[in-house]
Short mmCIF file of C-alpha atoms and ligand atoms in Angstrom, two decimals:
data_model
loop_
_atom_site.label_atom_id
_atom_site.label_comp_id
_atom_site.label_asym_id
_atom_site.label_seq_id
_atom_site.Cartn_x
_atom_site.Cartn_y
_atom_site.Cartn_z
CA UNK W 1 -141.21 43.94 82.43
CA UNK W 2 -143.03 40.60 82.91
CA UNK W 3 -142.19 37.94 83.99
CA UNK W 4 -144.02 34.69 83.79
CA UNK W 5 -143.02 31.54 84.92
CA UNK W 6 -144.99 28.44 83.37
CA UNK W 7 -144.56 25.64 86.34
CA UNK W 8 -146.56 22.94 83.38
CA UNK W 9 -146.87 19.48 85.15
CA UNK W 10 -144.63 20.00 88.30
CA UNK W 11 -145.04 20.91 91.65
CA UNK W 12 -147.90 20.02 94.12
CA UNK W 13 -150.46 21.57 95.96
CA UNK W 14 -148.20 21.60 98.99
CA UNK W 15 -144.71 22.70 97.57
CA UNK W 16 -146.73 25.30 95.39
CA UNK W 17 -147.77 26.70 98.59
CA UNK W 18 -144.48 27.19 99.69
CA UNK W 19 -143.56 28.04 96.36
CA UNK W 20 -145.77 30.64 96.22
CA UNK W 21 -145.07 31.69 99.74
CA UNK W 22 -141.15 32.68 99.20
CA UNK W 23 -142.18 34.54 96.17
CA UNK W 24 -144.85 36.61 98.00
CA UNK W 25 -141.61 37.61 100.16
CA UNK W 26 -139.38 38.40 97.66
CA UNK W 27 -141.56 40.63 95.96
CA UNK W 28 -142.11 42.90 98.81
CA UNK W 29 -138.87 44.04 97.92
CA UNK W 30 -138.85 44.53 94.28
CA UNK W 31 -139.69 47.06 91.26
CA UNK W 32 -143.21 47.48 91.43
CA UNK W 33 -143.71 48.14 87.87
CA UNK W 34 -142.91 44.43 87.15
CA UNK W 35 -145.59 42.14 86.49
CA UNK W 36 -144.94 38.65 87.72
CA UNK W 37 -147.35 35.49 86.62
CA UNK W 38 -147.33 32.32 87.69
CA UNK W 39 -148.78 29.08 85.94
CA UNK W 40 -149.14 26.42 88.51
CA UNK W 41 -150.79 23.14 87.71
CA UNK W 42 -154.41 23.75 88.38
CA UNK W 43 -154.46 20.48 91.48
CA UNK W 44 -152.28 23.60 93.20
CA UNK W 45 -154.28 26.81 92.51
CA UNK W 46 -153.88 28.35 95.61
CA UNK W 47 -157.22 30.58 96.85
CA UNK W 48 -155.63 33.30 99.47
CA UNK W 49 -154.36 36.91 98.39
CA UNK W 50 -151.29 36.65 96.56
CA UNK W 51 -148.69 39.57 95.49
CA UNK W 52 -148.41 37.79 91.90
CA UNK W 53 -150.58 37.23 89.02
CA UNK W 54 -152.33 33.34 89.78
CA UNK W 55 -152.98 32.22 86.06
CA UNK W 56 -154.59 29.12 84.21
CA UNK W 57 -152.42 26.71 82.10
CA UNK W 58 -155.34 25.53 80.24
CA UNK W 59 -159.22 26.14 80.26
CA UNK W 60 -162.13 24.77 78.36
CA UNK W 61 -164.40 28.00 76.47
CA UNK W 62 -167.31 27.12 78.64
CA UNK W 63 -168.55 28.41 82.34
CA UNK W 64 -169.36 24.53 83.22
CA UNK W 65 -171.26 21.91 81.83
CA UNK W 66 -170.55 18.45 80.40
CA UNK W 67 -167.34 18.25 79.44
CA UNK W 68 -165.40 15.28 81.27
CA UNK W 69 -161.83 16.52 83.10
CA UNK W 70 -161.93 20.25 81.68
CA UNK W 71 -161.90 23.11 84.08
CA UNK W 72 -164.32 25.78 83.48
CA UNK W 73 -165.01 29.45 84.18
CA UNK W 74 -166.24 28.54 87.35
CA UNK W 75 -163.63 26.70 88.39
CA UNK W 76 -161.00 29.55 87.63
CA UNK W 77 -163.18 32.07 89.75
CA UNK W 78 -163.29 30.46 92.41
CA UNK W 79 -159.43 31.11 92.77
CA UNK W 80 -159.88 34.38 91.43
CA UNK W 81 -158.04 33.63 88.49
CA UNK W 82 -158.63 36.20 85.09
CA UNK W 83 -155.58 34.72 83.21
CA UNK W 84 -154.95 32.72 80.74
CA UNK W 85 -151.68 30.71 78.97
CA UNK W 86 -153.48 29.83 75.41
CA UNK W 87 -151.61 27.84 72.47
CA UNK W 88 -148.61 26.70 74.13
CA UNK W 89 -146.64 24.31 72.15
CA UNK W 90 -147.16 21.47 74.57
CA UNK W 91 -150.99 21.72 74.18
CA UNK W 92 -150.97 22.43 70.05
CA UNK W 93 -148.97 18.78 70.58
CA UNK W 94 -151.51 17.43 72.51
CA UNK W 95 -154.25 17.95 69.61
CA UNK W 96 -155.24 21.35 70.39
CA UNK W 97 -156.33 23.16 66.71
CA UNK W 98 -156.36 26.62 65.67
CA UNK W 99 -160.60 26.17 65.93
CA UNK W 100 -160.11 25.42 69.53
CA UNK W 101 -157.70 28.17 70.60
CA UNK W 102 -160.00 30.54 68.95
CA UNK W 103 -162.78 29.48 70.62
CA UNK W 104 -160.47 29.94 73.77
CA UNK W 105 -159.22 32.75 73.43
CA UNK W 106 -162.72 34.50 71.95
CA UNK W 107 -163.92 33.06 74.99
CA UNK W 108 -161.02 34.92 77.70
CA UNK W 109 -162.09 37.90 75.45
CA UNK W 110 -165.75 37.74 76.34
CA UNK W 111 -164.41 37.67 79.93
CA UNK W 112 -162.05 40.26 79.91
CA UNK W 113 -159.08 37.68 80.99
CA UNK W 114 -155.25 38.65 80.63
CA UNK W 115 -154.25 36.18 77.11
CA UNK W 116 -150.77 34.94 77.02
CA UNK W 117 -151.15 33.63 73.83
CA UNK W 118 -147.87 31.60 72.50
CA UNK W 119 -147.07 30.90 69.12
CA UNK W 120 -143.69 30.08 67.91
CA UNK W 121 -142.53 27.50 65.03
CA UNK W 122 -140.40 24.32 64.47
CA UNK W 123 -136.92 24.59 63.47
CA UNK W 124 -137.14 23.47 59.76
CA UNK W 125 -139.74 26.03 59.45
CA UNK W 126 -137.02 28.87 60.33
CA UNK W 127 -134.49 27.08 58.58
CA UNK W 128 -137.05 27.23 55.41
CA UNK W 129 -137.36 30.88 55.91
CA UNK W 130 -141.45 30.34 56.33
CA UNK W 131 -141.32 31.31 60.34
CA UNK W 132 -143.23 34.79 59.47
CA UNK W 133 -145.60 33.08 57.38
CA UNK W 134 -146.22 30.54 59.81
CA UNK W 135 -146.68 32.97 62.46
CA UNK W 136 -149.04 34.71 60.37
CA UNK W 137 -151.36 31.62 60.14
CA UNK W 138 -151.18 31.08 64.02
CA UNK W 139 -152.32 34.65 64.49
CA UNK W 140 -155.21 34.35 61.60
CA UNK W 141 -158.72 35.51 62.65
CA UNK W 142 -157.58 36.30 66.49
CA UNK W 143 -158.47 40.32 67.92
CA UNK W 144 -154.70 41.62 67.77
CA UNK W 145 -156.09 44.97 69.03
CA UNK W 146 -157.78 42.66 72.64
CA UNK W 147 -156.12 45.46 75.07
CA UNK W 148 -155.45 42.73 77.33
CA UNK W 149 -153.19 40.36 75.02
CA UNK W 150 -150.00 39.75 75.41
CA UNK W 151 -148.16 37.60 72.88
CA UNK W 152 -145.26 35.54 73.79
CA UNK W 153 -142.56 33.93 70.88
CA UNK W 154 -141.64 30.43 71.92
CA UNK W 155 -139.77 28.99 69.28
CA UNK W 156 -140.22 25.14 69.73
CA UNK W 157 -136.89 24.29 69.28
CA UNK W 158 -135.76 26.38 72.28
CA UNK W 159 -138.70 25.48 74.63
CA UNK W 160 -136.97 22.75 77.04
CA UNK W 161 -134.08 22.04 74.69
CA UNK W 162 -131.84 24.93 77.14
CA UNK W 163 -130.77 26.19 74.10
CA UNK W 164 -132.18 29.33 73.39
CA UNK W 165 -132.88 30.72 69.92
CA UNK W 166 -130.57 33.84 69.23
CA UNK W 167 -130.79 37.31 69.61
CA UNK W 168 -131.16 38.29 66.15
CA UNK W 169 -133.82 35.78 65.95
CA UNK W 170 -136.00 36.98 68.40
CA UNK W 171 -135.42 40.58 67.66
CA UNK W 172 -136.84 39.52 63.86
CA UNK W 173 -139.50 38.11 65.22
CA UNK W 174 -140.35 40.32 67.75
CA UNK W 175 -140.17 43.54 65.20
CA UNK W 176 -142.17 41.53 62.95
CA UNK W 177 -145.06 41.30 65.84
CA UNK W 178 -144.62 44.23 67.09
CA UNK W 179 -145.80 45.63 63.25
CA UNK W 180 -148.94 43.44 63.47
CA UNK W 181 -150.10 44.29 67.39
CA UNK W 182 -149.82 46.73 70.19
CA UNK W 183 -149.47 43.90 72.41
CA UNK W 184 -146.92 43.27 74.88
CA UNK W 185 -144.79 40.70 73.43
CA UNK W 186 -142.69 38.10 75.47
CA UNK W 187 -140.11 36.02 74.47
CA UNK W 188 -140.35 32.05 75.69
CA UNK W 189 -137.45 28.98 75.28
CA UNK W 190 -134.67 28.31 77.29
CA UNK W 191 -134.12 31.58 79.24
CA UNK W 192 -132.07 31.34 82.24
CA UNK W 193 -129.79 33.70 84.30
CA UNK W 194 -127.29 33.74 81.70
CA UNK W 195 -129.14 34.78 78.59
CA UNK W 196 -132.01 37.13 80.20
CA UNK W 197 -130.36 40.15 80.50
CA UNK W 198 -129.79 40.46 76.78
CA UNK W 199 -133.14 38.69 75.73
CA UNK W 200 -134.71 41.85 77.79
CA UNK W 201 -132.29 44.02 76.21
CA UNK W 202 -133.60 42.94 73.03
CA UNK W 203 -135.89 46.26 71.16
CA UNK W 204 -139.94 45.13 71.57
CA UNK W 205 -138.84 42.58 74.16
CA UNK W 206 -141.81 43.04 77.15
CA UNK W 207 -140.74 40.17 79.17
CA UNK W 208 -139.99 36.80 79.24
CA UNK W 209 -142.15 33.37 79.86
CA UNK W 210 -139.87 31.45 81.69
CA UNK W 211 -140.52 27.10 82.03
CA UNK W 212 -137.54 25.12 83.84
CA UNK W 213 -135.81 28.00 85.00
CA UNK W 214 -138.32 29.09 87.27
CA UNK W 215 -139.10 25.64 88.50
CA UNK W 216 -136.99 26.25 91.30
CA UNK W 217 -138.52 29.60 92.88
CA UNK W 218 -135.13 30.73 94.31
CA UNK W 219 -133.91 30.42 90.49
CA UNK W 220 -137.14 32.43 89.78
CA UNK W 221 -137.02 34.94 91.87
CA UNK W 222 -132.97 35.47 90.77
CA UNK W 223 -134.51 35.87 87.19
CA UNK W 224 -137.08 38.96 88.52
CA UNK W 225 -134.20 40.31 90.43
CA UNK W 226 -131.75 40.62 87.30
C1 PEP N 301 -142.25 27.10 78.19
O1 PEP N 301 -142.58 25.91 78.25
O2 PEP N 301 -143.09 27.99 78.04
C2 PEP N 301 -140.83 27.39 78.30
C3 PEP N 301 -140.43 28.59 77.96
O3 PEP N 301 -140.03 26.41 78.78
P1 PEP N 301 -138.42 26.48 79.00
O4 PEP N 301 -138.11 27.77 79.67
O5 PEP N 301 -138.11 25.29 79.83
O6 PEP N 301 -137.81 26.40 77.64
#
């Protein structure tokens, strides 16, 4: 299974250290066939040997050059990072467009990077019975066969909100991707220790992309241990 853990605008260099330090530990001791990821705010990337996946929250398509505050290629190798969290709700709200996550993720391609890419849709959307069709249009004109994708379902309405979406939801969903890709497909919003067992339970489920829940690395590392 995998198990990412998206850490978005907290921590700091220093407690990601530590953060990173427990986890380390704690993995010495369990399944190896897990993959774990971690997203840490990019101030934090940390540049030793790790025993989890170090990935990017955000990138700009470019190696380096002249674009004001964006982290390039360069920036990510110097860490040693090949990974990548592309169209993430909270970015599509900050004005990133379909255009630009293409150009992203054609980008990760050309580099061979890991692609968490997220897609997931508003609540009136499901309610209107559109959510495959929207999904659809997220998807449009991205490599679905990129052996390195995964795909992770993050409703919007159960990203932060602790309330995940249900079961039967996700299991729609997830059958519904599963017919369009051979990626590994996650499922994103709200998990916690209560709710992940049968969210991994759930057929097509690869893993889980975990935000305030793995905050806390203890609460984290609970999650990996099931
Ligand atoms: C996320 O932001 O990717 C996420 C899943 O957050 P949370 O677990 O807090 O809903």
């Amino acid at each position: 299974m995998i198990f990412a853990a998206n850490l978005k605008c907290n921590h700091t260099r220093a407690s990601f250290a530590l953060y990173a330090k427990a986890l380390n530990e704690a993995l010495k001791y369990t399944k190896n066939e897990d993959e774990i990821i971690v997203f840490p705010p990019s101030i934090a990337f940390l540049g030793e040997k790790l025993d989890f996946i170090q990935g990017t929250q955000n990138f700009y398509p470019c190696v380096n050059g002249a674009f004001t505050g964006e982290l390039g290629k360069m920036h990510l190798d110097e860490f040693g990072i090949n990974c990548v969290l592309i169209g993430h709700s909270e970015r599509r709200a900050l004005g990133e467009d379909h255009e630009l996550l293409k150009a992203k993720f054609e980008f990760a391609k050309e580099h061979d990077f890991k692609i968490i890419f997220c897609v997931g849709e508003e609540l009136e959307c499901k309610k209107q019975g559109k959510t495959k069709e929207f999904l659809n249009k997220q998807l449009e004109n991205l490599d679905l066969n990129y052996q390195n994708l995964i795909i992770a379902y993050e409703p919007i309405y159960s990203i932060g909100t602790g309330l995940s979406a249900e079961i039967k939801d996700i299991e729609s969903v997830l059958t519904f991707l599963s017919s369009k890709t051979k990626a590994k497909l996650l499922y994103g919003g709200s998990v916690n220790e209560d709710n992940i067992k049968a969210i991994l339970d759930i057929e097509h489920c690869g893993g889980v992309l975990v935000g305030s829940a793995a905050l806390d690395v203890r609460k984290f590392i609970n999650l990996i241990k099931g």
